[in-house]
């Protein structure tokens, strides 16, 4: 009986980790396709995107630096309530940003027509939403973008949804200020940024609905 339980536990962890890795791949692909659409990037990476373009740095490495800052802020906000395994977000970020680097390197298509850009943007939003929801639902190591929102939500005693909207607005405002100060107006900020704010949340909600339904059916 114990051996059967161990086998079931192993299989459960195997599928969780596989689903987690797949979710991170989809999330990274969604982020890169969002940048390739040329209509404005996702708010969470807008600071890294604008900074990397202005300073001519590698986008993936700049994102890694930003994520490490997010993790440090998390520990500051939580103080003694910080959990040791939150530090695992840093090695996760190293792996995740390598996914971003690979997709950025090999997806080098140019989309000139507006219908192409809109199509790519829609695909990007769907992939980003599925990837974000999937990586959170398996309850392993959170992506630093989600981790910092959770830490802020705990600190100000507000819901994750409300805090996410405020954090997105903060990222967009920071990117806008960076562009304004450096005379690089609105780099990475556009209609695609606004649609990502609205669309990703809707995709996450829809995915979570079907995810819960799937779990209920298979646990029945």
C-alpha atoms as a PDB file:
ATOM      1  CA  UNK A   1       0.000   0.000   0.000  1.00  0.00           C
ATOM      2  CA  UNK A   2       2.874   2.332   0.891  1.00  0.00           C
ATOM      3  CA  UNK A   3       4.603   1.542  -2.407  1.00  0.00           C
ATOM      4  CA  UNK A   4       1.415   2.372  -4.331  1.00  0.00           C
ATOM      5  CA  UNK A   5       1.133   5.694  -2.506  1.00  0.00           C
ATOM      6  CA  UNK A   6       4.771   6.505  -3.294  1.00  0.00           C
ATOM      7  CA  UNK A   7       4.219   5.690  -6.971  1.00  0.00           C
ATOM      8  CA  UNK A   8       1.120   7.884  -7.103  1.00  0.00           C
ATOM      9  CA  UNK A   9       2.998  10.700  -5.378  1.00  0.00           C
ATOM     10  CA  UNK A  10       5.889  10.379  -7.838  1.00  0.00           C
ATOM     11  CA  UNK A  11       3.538  10.414 -10.842  1.00  0.00           C
ATOM     12  CA  UNK A  12       1.684  13.429  -9.393  1.00  0.00           C
ATOM     13  CA  UNK A  13       4.927  15.377  -8.932  1.00  0.00           C
ATOM     14  CA  UNK A  14       6.149  14.369 -12.378  1.00  0.00           C
ATOM     15  CA  UNK A  15       3.046  15.769 -14.071  1.00  0.00           C
ATOM     16  CA  UNK A  16       3.077  18.898 -11.902  1.00  0.00           C
ATOM     17  CA  UNK A  17       6.681  19.691 -12.801  1.00  0.00           C
ATOM     18  CA  UNK A  18       6.084  18.924 -16.495  1.00  0.00           C
ATOM     19  CA  UNK A  19       2.988  21.153 -16.530  1.00  0.00           C
ATOM     20  CA  UNK A  20       4.960  23.865 -14.706  1.00  0.00           C
ATOM     21  CA  UNK A  21       7.797  23.830 -17.262  1.00  0.00           C
ATOM     22  CA  UNK A  22       5.307  23.872 -20.142  1.00  0.00           C
ATOM     23  CA  UNK A  23       3.508  26.834 -18.536  1.00  0.00           C
ATOM     24  CA  UNK A  24       6.792  28.761 -18.235  1.00  0.00           C
ATOM     25  CA  UNK A  25       7.557  28.060 -21.895  1.00  0.00           C
ATOM     26  CA  UNK A  26       4.137  29.352 -22.939  1.00  0.00           C
ATOM     27  CA  UNK A  27       4.572  32.412 -20.729  1.00  0.00           C
ATOM     28  CA  UNK A  28       7.995  33.203 -22.207  1.00  0.00           C
ATOM     29  CA  UNK A  29       6.697  32.677 -25.739  1.00  0.00           C
ATOM     30  CA  UNK A  30       3.712  34.930 -25.047  1.00  0.00           C
ATOM     31  CA  UNK A  31       5.961  37.699 -23.720  1.00  0.00           C
ATOM     32  CA  UNK A  32       8.229  37.569 -26.778  1.00  0.00           C
ATOM     33  CA  UNK A  33       5.345  37.461 -29.272  1.00  0.00           C
ATOM     34  CA  UNK A  34       3.917  40.491 -27.494  1.00  0.00           C
ATOM     35  CA  UNK A  35       7.150  42.381 -28.177  1.00  0.00           C
ATOM     36  CA  UNK A  36       7.272  41.157 -31.795  1.00  0.00           C
ATOM     37  CA  UNK A  37       3.775  42.463 -32.500  1.00  0.00           C
ATOM     38  CA  UNK A  38       5.136  45.993 -32.154  1.00  0.00           C
ATOM     39  CA  UNK A  39       1.987  47.359 -30.550  1.00  0.00           C
ATOM     40  CA  UNK A  40       3.268  47.658 -26.989  1.00  0.00           C
ATOM     41  CA  UNK A  41       4.616  45.047 -24.580  1.00  0.00           C
ATOM     42  CA  UNK A  42       3.100  43.437 -21.495  1.00  0.00           C
ATOM     43  CA  UNK A  43       3.216  45.814 -18.467  1.00  0.00           C
ATOM     44  CA  UNK A  44       5.251  43.453 -16.279  1.00  0.00           C
ATOM     45  CA  UNK A  45       8.198  43.525 -18.719  1.00  0.00           C
ATOM     46  CA  UNK A  46       7.717  47.077 -20.008  1.00  0.00           C
ATOM     47  CA  UNK A  47      10.434  48.478 -17.711  1.00  0.00           C
ATOM     48  CA  UNK A  48      12.945  45.833 -18.804  1.00  0.00           C
ATOM     49  CA  UNK A  49      11.976  46.260 -22.454  1.00  0.00           C
ATOM     50  CA  UNK A  50      12.283  50.050 -22.498  1.00  0.00           C
ATOM     51  CA  UNK A  51      15.545  49.974 -20.530  1.00  0.00           C
ATOM     52  CA  UNK A  52      17.104  47.294 -22.727  1.00  0.00           C
ATOM     53  CA  UNK A  53      16.205  49.218 -25.892  1.00  0.00           C
ATOM     54  CA  UNK A  54      17.500  52.539 -24.604  1.00  0.00           C
ATOM     55  CA  UNK A  55      20.714  51.120 -23.128  1.00  0.00           C
ATOM     56  CA  UNK A  56      21.125  48.530 -25.912  1.00  0.00           C
ATOM     57  CA  UNK A  57      21.224  45.710 -23.405  1.00  0.00           C
ATOM     58  CA  UNK A  58      20.009  42.153 -23.907  1.00  0.00           C
ATOM     59  CA  UNK A  59      16.276  42.014 -23.150  1.00  0.00           C
ATOM     60  CA  UNK A  60      16.458  38.639 -21.370  1.00  0.00           C
ATOM     61  CA  UNK A  61      19.356  39.707 -19.136  1.00  0.00           C
ATOM     62  CA  UNK A  62      17.631  42.999 -18.307  1.00  0.00           C
ATOM     63  CA  UNK A  63      14.493  41.052 -17.383  1.00  0.00           C
ATOM     64  CA  UNK A  64      16.608  38.802 -15.149  1.00  0.00           C
ATOM     65  CA  UNK A  65      18.022  41.854 -13.362  1.00  0.00           C
ATOM     66  CA  UNK A  66      14.522  43.250 -12.862  1.00  0.00           C
ATOM     67  CA  UNK A  67      13.246  39.928 -11.499  1.00  0.00           C
ATOM     68  CA  UNK A  68      16.100  39.758  -8.980  1.00  0.00           C
ATOM     69  CA  UNK A  69      15.112  43.259  -7.810  1.00  0.00           C
ATOM     70  CA  UNK A  70      11.518  42.005  -7.465  1.00  0.00           C
ATOM     71  CA  UNK A  71      12.670  39.126  -5.232  1.00  0.00           C
ATOM     72  CA  UNK A  72      14.734  41.476  -3.046  1.00  0.00           C
ATOM     73  CA  UNK A  73      11.696  43.767  -2.643  1.00  0.00           C
ATOM     74  CA  UNK A  74       9.580  40.730  -1.693  1.00  0.00           C
ATOM     75  CA  UNK A  75      11.961  39.870   1.161  1.00  0.00           C
ATOM     76  CA  UNK A  76      11.991  43.497   2.326  1.00  0.00           C
ATOM     77  CA  UNK A  77       8.177  43.688   2.325  1.00  0.00           C
ATOM     78  CA  UNK A  78       7.681  40.366   4.123  1.00  0.00           C
ATOM     79  CA  UNK A  79      10.537  40.824   6.582  1.00  0.00           C
ATOM     80  CA  UNK A  80      10.495  38.036   9.161  1.00  0.00           C
ATOM     81  CA  UNK A  81       7.525  36.452   7.394  1.00  0.00           C
ATOM     82  CA  UNK A  82       9.720  35.658   4.377  1.00  0.00           C
ATOM     83  CA  UNK A  83       9.983  31.985   3.474  1.00  0.00           C
ATOM     84  CA  UNK A  84      13.345  30.467   2.608  1.00  0.00           C
ATOM     85  CA  UNK A  85      12.057  28.837  -0.568  1.00  0.00           C
ATOM     86  CA  UNK A  86      11.138  32.251  -2.015  1.00  0.00           C
ATOM     87  CA  UNK A  87      14.837  32.585  -2.878  1.00  0.00           C
ATOM     88  CA  UNK A  88      14.244  29.819  -5.455  1.00  0.00           C
ATOM     89  CA  UNK A  89      12.623  32.514  -7.598  1.00  0.00           C
ATOM     90  CA  UNK A  90      16.136  33.647  -8.555  1.00  0.00           C
ATOM     91  CA  UNK A  91      17.297  30.359 -10.157  1.00  0.00           C
ATOM     92  CA  UNK A  92      13.802  30.091 -11.679  1.00  0.00           C
ATOM     93  CA  UNK A  93      14.303  33.550 -13.207  1.00  0.00           C
ATOM     94  CA  UNK A  94      17.639  32.442 -14.658  1.00  0.00           C
ATOM     95  CA  UNK A  95      15.964  29.518 -16.422  1.00  0.00           C
ATOM     96  CA  UNK A  96      12.879  31.508 -17.439  1.00  0.00           C
ATOM     97  CA  UNK A  97      14.895  34.353 -18.977  1.00  0.00           C
ATOM     98  CA  UNK A  98      16.909  31.800 -20.975  1.00  0.00           C
ATOM     99  CA  UNK A  99      13.592  30.728 -22.503  1.00  0.00           C
ATOM    100  CA  UNK A 100      12.958  34.387 -23.328  1.00  0.00           C
ATOM    101  CA  UNK A 101      16.436  34.703 -24.851  1.00  0.00           C
ATOM    102  CA  UNK A 102      15.950  31.664 -27.095  1.00  0.00           C
ATOM    103  CA  UNK A 103      12.518  32.768 -28.329  1.00  0.00           C
ATOM    104  CA  UNK A 104      13.780  36.316 -28.888  1.00  0.00           C
ATOM    105  CA  UNK A 105      16.742  35.020 -30.859  1.00  0.00           C
ATOM    106  CA  UNK A 106      14.922  32.621 -33.156  1.00  0.00           C
ATOM    107  CA  UNK A 107      11.602  34.412 -33.612  1.00  0.00           C
ATOM    108  CA  UNK A 108      12.910  37.265 -35.732  1.00  0.00           C
ATOM    109  CA  UNK A 109       9.998  37.766 -38.101  1.00  0.00           C
ATOM    110  CA  UNK A 110       8.817  41.252 -38.984  1.00  0.00           C
ATOM    111  CA  UNK A 111       5.092  41.879 -39.064  1.00  0.00           C
ATOM    112  CA  UNK A 112       4.343  44.871 -41.281  1.00  0.00           C
ATOM    113  CA  UNK A 113       0.600  44.557 -41.876  1.00  0.00           C
ATOM    114  CA  UNK A 114      -1.685  45.655 -39.050  1.00  0.00           C
ATOM    115  CA  UNK A 115      -3.788  42.485 -39.253  1.00  0.00           C
ATOM    116  CA  UNK A 116      -0.623  40.424 -38.724  1.00  0.00           C
ATOM    117  CA  UNK A 117       0.352  42.483 -35.692  1.00  0.00           C
ATOM    118  CA  UNK A 118      -3.114  42.202 -34.162  1.00  0.00           C
ATOM    119  CA  UNK A 119      -3.177  38.428 -34.779  1.00  0.00           C
ATOM    120  CA  UNK A 120       0.236  37.982 -33.148  1.00  0.00           C
ATOM    121  CA  UNK A 121      -0.861  40.175 -30.233  1.00  0.00           C
ATOM    122  CA  UNK A 122      -4.003  38.075 -29.651  1.00  0.00           C
ATOM    123  CA  UNK A 123      -1.943  34.863 -29.714  1.00  0.00           C
ATOM    124  CA  UNK A 124       0.562  36.470 -27.328  1.00  0.00           C
ATOM    125  CA  UNK A 125      -2.154  37.466 -24.867  1.00  0.00           C
ATOM    126  CA  UNK A 126      -3.674  33.967 -24.900  1.00  0.00           C
ATOM    127  CA  UNK A 127      -0.293  32.265 -24.375  1.00  0.00           C
ATOM    128  CA  UNK A 128       0.702  34.708 -21.632  1.00  0.00           C
ATOM    129  CA  UNK A 129      -2.579  34.154 -19.785  1.00  0.00           C
ATOM    130  CA  UNK A 130      -2.394  30.362 -20.024  1.00  0.00           C
ATOM    131  CA  UNK A 131       1.279  30.341 -19.041  1.00  0.00           C
ATOM    132  CA  UNK A 132       0.746  32.654 -16.067  1.00  0.00           C
ATOM    133  CA  UNK A 133      -2.302  30.764 -14.791  1.00  0.00           C
ATOM    134  CA  UNK A 134      -0.697  27.359 -15.290  1.00  0.00           C
ATOM    135  CA  UNK A 135       2.525  28.249 -13.471  1.00  0.00           C
ATOM    136  CA  UNK A 136       0.549  29.627 -10.506  1.00  0.00           C
ATOM    137  CA  UNK A 137      -1.953  26.753 -10.293  1.00  0.00           C
ATOM    138  CA  UNK A 138       0.673  24.046  -9.784  1.00  0.00           C
ATOM    139  CA  UNK A 139       1.784  25.912  -6.629  1.00  0.00           C
ATOM    140  CA  UNK A 140       5.513  25.449  -6.997  1.00  0.00           C
ATOM    141  CA  UNK A 141       7.954  28.386  -7.224  1.00  0.00           C
ATOM    142  CA  UNK A 142       6.106  31.575  -8.242  1.00  0.00           C
ATOM    143  CA  UNK A 143       7.306  33.741 -11.090  1.00  0.00           C
ATOM    144  CA  UNK A 144       8.846  36.914  -9.530  1.00  0.00           C
ATOM    145  CA  UNK A 145       6.249  39.004 -11.363  1.00  0.00           C
ATOM    146  CA  UNK A 146       3.518  37.142  -9.467  1.00  0.00           C
ATOM    147  CA  UNK A 147       5.596  36.888  -6.293  1.00  0.00           C
ATOM    148  CA  UNK A 148       6.027  40.637  -5.864  1.00  0.00           C
ATOM    149  CA  UNK A 149       2.319  41.262  -6.488  1.00  0.00           C
ATOM    150  CA  UNK A 150       1.471  38.700  -3.789  1.00  0.00           C
ATOM    151  CA  UNK A 151       3.919  40.339  -1.364  1.00  0.00           C
ATOM    152  CA  UNK A 152       2.493  43.814  -1.999  1.00  0.00           C
ATOM    153  CA  UNK A 153      -1.081  42.487  -1.652  1.00  0.00           C
ATOM    154  CA  UNK A 154      -0.205  40.992   1.737  1.00  0.00           C
ATOM    155  CA  UNK A 155       1.421  44.238   2.849  1.00  0.00           C
ATOM    156  CA  UNK A 156      -1.450  46.554   1.884  1.00  0.00           C
ATOM    157  CA  UNK A 157      -4.175  43.984   2.683  1.00  0.00           C
ATOM    158  CA  UNK A 158      -5.771  44.121  -0.756  1.00  0.00           C
ATOM    159  CA  UNK A 159      -6.812  41.431  -3.251  1.00  0.00           C
ATOM    160  CA  UNK A 160      -4.383  40.026  -5.805  1.00  0.00           C
ATOM    161  CA  UNK A 161      -6.526  41.331  -8.675  1.00  0.00           C
ATOM    162  CA  UNK A 162      -6.596  44.894  -7.371  1.00  0.00           C
ATOM    163  CA  UNK A 163      -2.877  44.833  -6.549  1.00  0.00           C
ATOM    164  CA  UNK A 164      -2.022  43.424  -9.979  1.00  0.00           C
ATOM    165  CA  UNK A 165      -3.837  46.311 -11.674  1.00  0.00           C
ATOM    166  CA  UNK A 166      -2.010  48.860  -9.504  1.00  0.00           C
ATOM    167  CA  UNK A 167       1.348  47.161 -10.135  1.00  0.00           C
ATOM    168  CA  UNK A 168       0.731  47.097 -13.902  1.00  0.00           C
ATOM    169  CA  UNK A 169      -0.047  50.811 -13.773  1.00  0.00           C
ATOM    170  CA  UNK A 170       3.164  51.406 -11.803  1.00  0.00           C
ATOM    171  CA  UNK A 171       5.221  49.484 -14.401  1.00  0.00           C
ATOM    172  CA  UNK A 172       3.655  51.425 -17.279  1.00  0.00           C
ATOM    173  CA  UNK A 173       4.230  54.737 -15.481  1.00  0.00           C
ATOM    174  CA  UNK A 174       7.867  53.830 -14.764  1.00  0.00           C
ATOM    175  CA  UNK A 175       8.468  52.905 -18.414  1.00  0.00           C
ATOM    176  CA  UNK A 176       6.826  56.170 -19.500  1.00  0.00           C
ATOM    177  CA  UNK A 177       9.071  58.199 -17.157  1.00  0.00           C
ATOM    178  CA  UNK A 178      12.199  56.350 -18.344  1.00  0.00           C
ATOM    179  CA  UNK A 179      11.295  57.168 -21.948  1.00  0.00           C
ATOM    180  CA  UNK A 180      10.502  60.775 -21.098  1.00  0.00           C
ATOM    181  CA  UNK A 181      13.764  61.376 -19.217  1.00  0.00           C
ATOM    182  CA  UNK A 182      15.900  59.765 -21.932  1.00  0.00           C
ATOM    183  CA  UNK A 183      14.034  61.345 -24.881  1.00  0.00           C
ATOM    184  CA  UNK A 184      12.857  57.903 -26.053  1.00  0.00           C
ATOM    185  CA  UNK A 185       9.129  58.536 -25.918  1.00  0.00           C
ATOM    186  CA  UNK A 186       6.761  55.596 -25.318  1.00  0.00           C
ATOM    187  CA  UNK A 187       9.171  52.725 -26.009  1.00  0.00           C
ATOM    188  CA  UNK A 188       7.208  49.513 -25.505  1.00  0.00           C
ATOM    189  CA  UNK A 189       4.011  51.342 -24.494  1.00  0.00           C
ATOM    190  CA  UNK A 190       1.060  51.188 -26.853  1.00  0.00           C
ATOM    191  CA  UNK A 191      -2.414  49.841 -27.461  1.00  0.00           C
ATOM    192  CA  UNK A 192      -0.994  46.340 -27.078  1.00  0.00           C
ATOM    193  CA  UNK A 193      -0.004  47.173 -23.495  1.00  0.00           C
ATOM    194  CA  UNK A 194      -3.564  48.179 -22.616  1.00  0.00           C
ATOM    195  CA  UNK A 195      -5.031  45.128 -24.358  1.00  0.00           C
ATOM    196  CA  UNK A 196      -2.560  42.909 -22.481  1.00  0.00           C
ATOM    197  CA  UNK A 197      -3.725  44.361 -19.146  1.00  0.00           C
ATOM    198  CA  UNK A 198      -7.347  43.542 -20.004  1.00  0.00           C
ATOM    199  CA  UNK A 199      -6.890  40.398 -22.082  1.00  0.00           C
ATOM    200  CA  UNK A 200      -4.398  38.447 -19.963  1.00  0.00           C
ATOM    201  CA  UNK A 201      -6.633  38.756 -16.906  1.00  0.00           C
ATOM    202  CA  UNK A 202      -9.631  37.443 -18.870  1.00  0.00           C
ATOM    203  CA  UNK A 203      -7.607  34.501 -20.213  1.00  0.00           C
ATOM    204  CA  UNK A 204      -6.373  33.679 -16.700  1.00  0.00           C
ATOM    205  CA  UNK A 205      -9.950  33.738 -15.361  1.00  0.00           C
ATOM    206  CA  UNK A 206     -11.197  31.511 -18.210  1.00  0.00           C
ATOM    207  CA  UNK A 207      -8.297  29.078 -17.810  1.00  0.00           C
ATOM    208  CA  UNK A 208      -8.857  28.842 -14.053  1.00  0.00           C
ATOM    209  CA  UNK A 209     -12.554  28.119 -14.616  1.00  0.00           C
ATOM    210  CA  UNK A 210     -11.815  25.177 -16.915  1.00  0.00           C
ATOM    211  CA  UNK A 211      -8.896  24.084 -14.734  1.00  0.00           C
ATOM    212  CA  UNK A 212     -11.173  23.815 -11.665  1.00  0.00           C
ATOM    213  CA  UNK A 213     -13.836  22.047 -13.739  1.00  0.00           C
ATOM    214  CA  UNK A 214     -11.262  19.540 -15.016  1.00  0.00           C
ATOM    215  CA  UNK A 215      -9.996  18.843 -11.477  1.00  0.00           C
ATOM    216  CA  UNK A 216     -13.524  18.400 -10.124  1.00  0.00           C
ATOM    217  CA  UNK A 217     -14.452  15.952 -12.909  1.00  0.00           C
ATOM    218  CA  UNK A 218     -11.351  13.832 -12.443  1.00  0.00           C
ATOM    219  CA  UNK A 219     -11.585  13.849  -8.654  1.00  0.00           C
ATOM    220  CA  UNK A 220     -15.253  12.889  -8.684  1.00  0.00           C
END
